[in-house]
Amino acid sequence: MDHKNGSVVTEFILVGFSGGWELQIFFFVIFFLIYSATVVGNILVIFTVTFSSILHSPMYFLLGNLSFLDMCLSSATTPKIIIDLLTEHKTISIWGCMAQMFFMHFFGGAEMTLLIVMAFDRYVAICKPLHYKTIMNHRLLNRFVILSWIIGFIHTISQMVLTVNLPFFGHNIIDNIFCDLPLVIRLACVETSLELFVVADSGLLSFVCFIFLIASYTFILVTVHQRSPARLSKALSTLSAHIIVVTLFFGPCIFIYAWPFSSFASNKTLAVFYTVITPLLNPIIYTLRNQKMQEAMRKLHFQHFSSTQNF
Ligand SMILES: *[C@@H]1O[C@H](CO)[C@@H](O)[C@H](O)[C@H]1NC(C)=O
């Protein structure tokens, strides 16, 4: 190990957004509002799914779980980003940084798996409607949900066991608003192929999942079109919500992790998108476009709440 480059790093410095304090305060207000809406919106979806008497379809259990993961994913980075906007010296301890990356990839990996489970759920519901209730039974659903947590854990731990052991000397400036794997790995004082591993583990994986999901949704639509063209528009309206969510989730991930050698890794707009904005969009997309969800919310007397919050 080369200790000549400087002292052992105990904390990283996050560069954050450029711009004067007016801009920082503007971002602070916007992000604070977005984060509050994310927490309220996702909790609303979880409550509605859990307590409503009309949302018994497996799809809603999965939606409730997706909302939970969204809330966790956003909470892994956004509160720290918001606090940092008001501080001049944005530092994060090395363990805080490792924890941030661990949880981001944990919840992100679980969400990725859950999106595939949701595609499978739509496939069974639309292409095998008569067997839907028997195939998507409670036991299978529980297993799918547990599986998504396990895959999330394996995904994150495989990258983090290698990252925590990296030697950091001297260089400690991260040109972003939170700790992200490609940037942190680049600061390490060692020749490492870890970056390539991350490209495969996060980048390639998101890319493959994305292509797989889009192909599955296309397959479902083609099947519906062949069997009963009349039902195509209904299928299209349910599936388009799923396709939007999948694109918003995977798009930024692919850009950031599949090309970590490029400048996308420190692209703060992309970073904002996949940690701050996407977790809010999911509940909006699913509830605004889903009449059954809206009806369930009204029945649970969330009407006033949901209309003021615009959900
Ligand atoms: C998540 O999925 C499980 C398994 O089906 C279900 O029992 C649970 O209610 C779901 N959670 C939420 C918040 O919807």
Coordinates of C-alpha atoms and ligand atoms in Angstrom, one line a residue:
M1 CA 0.0 0.0 0.0
D2 CA 1.2 3.5 -0.8
H3 CA 1.0 5.8 2.2
K4 CA 2.9 8.6 0.5
N5 CA -0.1 10.1 -1.1
G6 CA -1.4 11.6 2.2
S7 CA -3.0 10.7 5.5
V8 CA -5.6 8.1 6.1
V9 CA -9.1 9.4 5.1
T10 CA -11.6 9.3 7.9
E11 CA -14.3 11.4 6.1
F12 CA -15.3 12.3 2.6
I13 CA -16.2 15.8 1.4
L14 CA -19.2 16.0 -0.9
V15 CA -19.0 18.8 -3.4
G16 CA -22.8 19.2 -3.7
F17 CA -24.5 21.6 -6.1
S18 CA -22.7 24.5 -7.4
G19 CA -24.2 28.0 -7.1
G20 CA -24.7 30.6 -4.4
W21 CA -26.6 30.3 -1.2
E22 CA -29.9 31.5 -2.7
L23 CA -29.8 28.5 -5.0
Q24 CA -28.9 26.2 -2.1
I25 CA -31.9 27.4 -0.2
F26 CA -34.1 27.0 -3.2
F27 CA -33.0 23.4 -3.6
F28 CA -33.4 22.9 0.2
V29 CA -37.1 24.0 0.0
I30 CA -37.8 22.0 -3.2
F31 CA -36.1 18.8 -1.9
F32 CA -37.7 19.1 1.5
L33 CA -41.1 19.3 -0.1
I34 CA -40.4 16.4 -2.5
Y35 CA -39.1 14.3 0.4
S36 CA -42.1 15.1 2.6
A37 CA -44.5 14.2 -0.3
T38 CA -42.6 11.0 -0.9
V39 CA -43.0 9.9 2.7
V40 CA -46.6 10.9 2.9
G41 CA -47.5 9.6 -0.5
N42 CA -45.9 6.2 0.0
I43 CA -47.3 5.8 3.5
L44 CA -50.7 6.6 2.1
V45 CA -50.4 3.8 -0.5
I46 CA -49.2 1.4 2.2
F47 CA -52.1 2.3 4.5
T48 CA -54.6 2.0 1.7
V49 CA -53.4 -1.4 0.6
T50 CA -53.2 -2.7 4.1
F51 CA -56.5 -1.5 5.4
S52 CA -58.8 -1.3 2.4
S53 CA -61.4 -4.0 1.9
I54 CA -61.5 -3.7 -1.9
L55 CA -57.8 -4.1 -2.8
H56 CA -57.3 -7.8 -2.3
S57 CA -55.5 -8.5 -5.6
P58 CA -51.9 -9.6 -5.3
M59 CA -51.0 -6.6 -7.5
Y60 CA -51.8 -4.2 -4.6
F61 CA -49.8 -6.2 -2.1
L62 CA -46.8 -5.8 -4.5
L63 CA -47.6 -2.1 -4.9
G64 CA -47.6 -1.7 -1.1
N65 CA -44.3 -3.3 -0.9
L66 CA -42.9 -1.2 -3.8
S67 CA -44.0 1.9 -1.9
F68 CA -42.3 0.7 1.2
L69 CA -39.0 0.1 -0.7
D70 CA -39.3 3.5 -2.4
M71 CA -39.6 5.2 1.0
C72 CA -36.6 3.4 2.3
L73 CA -34.6 4.0 -0.9
S74 CA -35.3 7.7 -0.7
S75 CA -34.5 7.9 3.0
A76 CA -31.1 6.3 2.5
T77 CA -29.8 9.5 0.8
T78 CA -32.4 12.4 0.7
P79 CA -32.4 13.5 4.4
K80 CA -28.6 13.9 4.3
I81 CA -28.8 15.7 0.9
I82 CA -31.3 18.1 2.4
I83 CA -29.3 18.8 5.5
D84 CA -26.1 19.3 3.5
L85 CA -27.8 22.0 1.4
L86 CA -27.7 24.2 4.5
T87 CA -24.1 23.5 5.6
E88 CA -21.0 25.0 4.1
H89 CA -18.7 22.0 4.7
K90 CA -20.5 18.9 3.5
T91 CA -18.7 16.0 5.0
I92 CA -19.6 12.4 5.6
S93 CA -17.7 9.9 7.7
I94 CA -16.2 6.9 5.9
W95 CA -18.7 4.6 7.7
G96 CA -21.6 6.9 6.9
C97 CA -20.6 6.8 3.3
M98 CA -20.3 3.0 3.3
A99 CA -23.8 2.7 5.0
Q100 CA -25.3 5.0 2.5
M101 CA -24.0 2.9 -0.4
F102 CA -25.0 -0.3 1.4
F103 CA -28.6 0.8 1.9
M104 CA -29.0 2.3 -1.5
H105 CA -28.0 -0.9 -3.3
F106 CA -29.9 -3.0 -0.7
F107 CA -33.2 -1.3 -1.3
G108 CA -32.4 -0.7 -5.0
G109 CA -31.7 -4.4 -5.6
A110 CA -34.8 -5.4 -3.8
E111 CA -36.9 -2.9 -5.8
M112 CA -35.4 -4.2 -9.0
T113 CA -36.5 -7.8 -8.1
L114 CA -39.9 -6.6 -7.1
L115 CA -40.4 -4.9 -10.4
I116 CA -39.7 -8.2 -12.1
V117 CA -42.2 -10.0 -9.8
M118 CA -44.8 -7.3 -10.7
A119 CA -44.2 -8.0 -14.4
F120 CA -44.7 -11.7 -13.7
D121 CA -47.9 -10.8 -11.8
R122 CA -49.2 -8.8 -14.8
Y123 CA -48.3 -11.7 -17.1
V124 CA -50.3 -14.2 -15.1
A125 CA -53.3 -11.8 -14.6
I126 CA -53.5 -10.9 -18.3
C127 CA -52.4 -14.0 -20.1
K128 CA -53.7 -16.7 -17.7
P129 CA -56.7 -14.9 -16.0
L130 CA -58.5 -18.1 -15.0
H131 CA -55.6 -19.4 -13.0
Y132 CA -54.6 -16.0 -11.5
K133 CA -55.9 -16.6 -8.0
T134 CA -54.4 -20.1 -7.8
I135 CA -51.0 -19.2 -9.2
M136 CA -50.5 -15.9 -7.3
N137 CA -51.5 -17.3 -3.9
H138 CA -50.4 -15.8 -0.6
R139 CA -47.6 -18.3 -0.1
L140 CA -46.0 -17.5 -3.4
L141 CA -46.4 -13.8 -2.9
N142 CA -44.7 -14.0 0.5
R143 CA -41.9 -16.0 -1.0
F144 CA -41.5 -13.4 -3.8
V145 CA -41.3 -10.6 -1.3
I146 CA -38.8 -12.4 0.8
L147 CA -36.8 -13.3 -2.3
S148 CA -36.6 -9.7 -3.3
W149 CA -35.1 -8.7 0.1
I150 CA -32.6 -11.6 -0.2
I151 CA -31.5 -10.6 -3.7
G152 CA -31.2 -7.0 -2.6
F153 CA -28.9 -8.1 0.3
I154 CA -26.7 -10.4 -1.9
H155 CA -26.5 -7.6 -4.5
T156 CA -25.3 -5.0 -2.1
I157 CA -23.1 -7.2 0.1
S158 CA -21.2 -8.5 -2.9
Q159 CA -20.1 -5.0 -3.8
M160 CA -19.7 -3.7 -0.2
V161 CA -17.3 -6.5 1.1
L162 CA -14.9 -5.4 -1.5
T163 CA -15.4 -1.7 -1.1
V164 CA -15.0 -1.5 2.7
N165 CA -11.5 -2.9 2.4
L166 CA -10.3 -0.3 -0.1
P167 CA -7.4 1.9 1.2
F168 CA -8.2 5.6 1.1
F169 CA -5.3 8.1 1.5
G170 CA -5.3 11.8 0.8
H171 CA -8.0 12.0 -1.9
N172 CA -11.4 12.4 -0.3
I173 CA -13.4 14.8 -2.5
I174 CA -16.6 13.3 -4.0
D175 CA -18.0 15.4 -6.8
N176 CA -21.6 14.5 -6.1
I177 CA -24.4 15.1 -3.5
F178 CA -24.1 11.6 -1.9
C179 CA -21.7 8.7 -1.8
D180 CA -22.0 6.6 -4.9
L181 CA -19.9 3.5 -5.7
P182 CA -18.2 4.5 -8.9
L183 CA -17.0 7.8 -7.4
V184 CA -15.8 6.3 -4.1
I185 CA -14.0 3.4 -5.8
R186 CA -12.1 5.9 -8.0
L187 CA -10.7 7.6 -4.8
A188 CA -9.1 4.5 -3.6
C189 CA -5.3 4.4 -3.7
V190 CA -5.0 1.0 -5.3
E191 CA -5.3 -0.5 -8.7
T192 CA -8.6 -2.2 -8.6
S193 CA -10.8 -4.1 -11.0
L194 CA -13.7 -3.4 -8.6
E195 CA -15.0 -0.7 -11.0
L196 CA -15.5 -3.4 -13.6
F197 CA -17.2 -5.6 -11.0
V198 CA -19.6 -2.7 -10.2
V199 CA -20.3 -2.3 -13.9
A200 CA -21.3 -5.9 -14.1
D201 CA -23.1 -6.1 -10.7
S202 CA -25.1 -2.9 -10.9
G203 CA -24.8 -1.6 -14.5
L204 CA -25.2 -4.8 -16.5
L205 CA -27.7 -6.2 -14.1
S206 CA -29.9 -3.1 -14.4
F207 CA -29.5 -3.1 -18.1
V208 CA -30.5 -6.8 -18.4
C209 CA -33.4 -6.4 -16.1
F210 CA -34.6 -3.4 -18.0
I211 CA -34.5 -5.1 -21.4
F212 CA -36.1 -8.2 -19.8
L213 CA -39.0 -6.1 -18.3
I214 CA -39.6 -4.2 -21.5
A215 CA -39.6 -7.5 -23.5
S216 CA -42.0 -9.1 -21.0
Y217 CA -44.5 -6.1 -21.2
T218 CA -44.3 -6.2 -25.0
F219 CA -44.9 -9.9 -25.0
I220 CA -48.0 -9.5 -22.8
L221 CA -49.3 -6.8 -25.0
V222 CA -48.7 -8.8 -28.2
T223 CA -50.5 -11.8 -26.6
V224 CA -53.5 -9.7 -25.6
H225 CA -53.6 -8.2 -29.1
Q226 CA -53.7 -11.7 -30.7
R227 CA -56.2 -13.2 -28.4
S228 CA -58.7 -10.4 -27.8
P229 CA -57.9 -7.1 -29.5
A230 CA -60.8 -5.5 -27.6
R231 CA -59.0 -5.8 -24.3
L232 CA -55.8 -4.2 -25.7
S233 CA -56.6 -0.7 -24.5
K234 CA -57.3 -1.8 -21.0
A235 CA -54.1 -3.8 -20.8
L236 CA -52.2 -0.9 -22.3
S237 CA -53.5 1.5 -19.7
T238 CA -52.4 -0.8 -16.8
L239 CA -49.1 -1.7 -18.3
S240 CA -48.1 1.8 -19.4
A241 CA -48.0 2.8 -15.6
H242 CA -45.6 -0.1 -15.0
I243 CA -43.5 0.7 -18.1
I244 CA -43.2 4.3 -17.0
V245 CA -42.0 3.3 -13.5
V246 CA -39.6 0.7 -14.9
T247 CA -38.1 3.3 -17.3
L248 CA -37.7 6.0 -14.6
F249 CA -36.1 3.5 -12.2
F250 CA -33.7 1.8 -14.5
G251 CA -32.9 4.7 -16.9
P252 CA -30.7 6.7 -14.5
C253 CA -29.2 3.5 -13.0
I254 CA -28.0 2.3 -16.4
F255 CA -26.5 5.7 -17.2
I256 CA -24.6 5.9 -13.9
Y257 CA -23.5 2.3 -13.3
A258 CA -23.1 0.9 -16.8
W259 CA -20.6 3.7 -17.8
P260 CA -18.8 4.5 -14.5
F261 CA -15.7 5.5 -16.4
S262 CA -17.5 8.3 -18.1
S263 CA -18.6 11.5 -16.7
F264 CA -22.2 10.3 -16.0
A265 CA -21.1 9.1 -12.6
S266 CA -20.9 12.6 -11.2
N267 CA -24.0 13.8 -13.1
K268 CA -26.0 15.4 -10.3
T269 CA -29.2 15.7 -12.3
L270 CA -29.3 12.0 -12.8
A271 CA -28.4 11.5 -9.1
V272 CA -31.3 13.6 -8.1
F273 CA -33.6 11.7 -10.4
Y274 CA -33.0 8.3 -9.0
T275 CA -32.8 9.1 -5.4
V276 CA -35.1 12.0 -4.8
I277 CA -37.7 12.2 -7.6
T278 CA -38.4 8.6 -8.7
P279 CA -39.5 7.4 -5.2
L280 CA -42.2 10.1 -5.3
L281 CA -43.3 9.4 -8.9
N282 CA -44.2 5.8 -8.2
P283 CA -47.1 6.5 -5.9
I284 CA -48.3 9.4 -8.1
I285 CA -48.2 7.2 -11.2
Y286 CA -50.0 4.3 -9.6
T287 CA -52.6 6.2 -7.7
L288 CA -53.5 8.9 -10.2
R289 CA -54.0 6.4 -12.9
N290 CA -55.7 3.7 -10.8
Q291 CA -59.4 4.2 -10.2
K292 CA -59.7 1.3 -7.8
M293 CA -56.9 2.8 -5.7
Q294 CA -58.6 6.2 -5.6
E295 CA -61.9 4.6 -4.7
A296 CA -60.2 2.7 -1.8
M297 CA -58.6 5.9 -0.6
R298 CA -62.0 7.6 -0.6
K299 CA -63.6 4.8 1.3
L300 CA -60.9 5.1 3.9
H301 CA -61.7 8.8 4.3
F302 CA -58.4 9.9 2.9
Q303 CA -60.4 12.0 0.5
H304 CA -59.6 15.4 1.9
F305 CA -56.0 14.4 2.5
S306 CA -55.5 12.9 -1.0
S307 CA -57.1 15.9 -2.8
T308 CA -54.9 18.4 -1.0
Q309 CA -51.8 16.3 -1.6
N310 CA -52.8 15.8 -5.2
F311 CA -52.6 12.0 -5.2
Ligands
LIG1 C1 -46.0 -7.0 1.1 O1 -46.2 -8.3 0.6 C2 -46.6 -9.2 1.6 C3 -46.6 -10.6 1.0 O2 -47.7 -10.9 0.2 C4 -48.0 -8.8 2.1 O3 -48.4 -9.7 3.1 C5 -47.8 -7.4 2.7 O4 -49.1 -7.0 3.2 C6 -47.3 -6.5 1.7 N1 -47.0 -5.2 2.3 C7 -47.6 -4.0 2.0 C8 -47.2 -2.9 2.8 O5 -48.4 -4.0 1.2

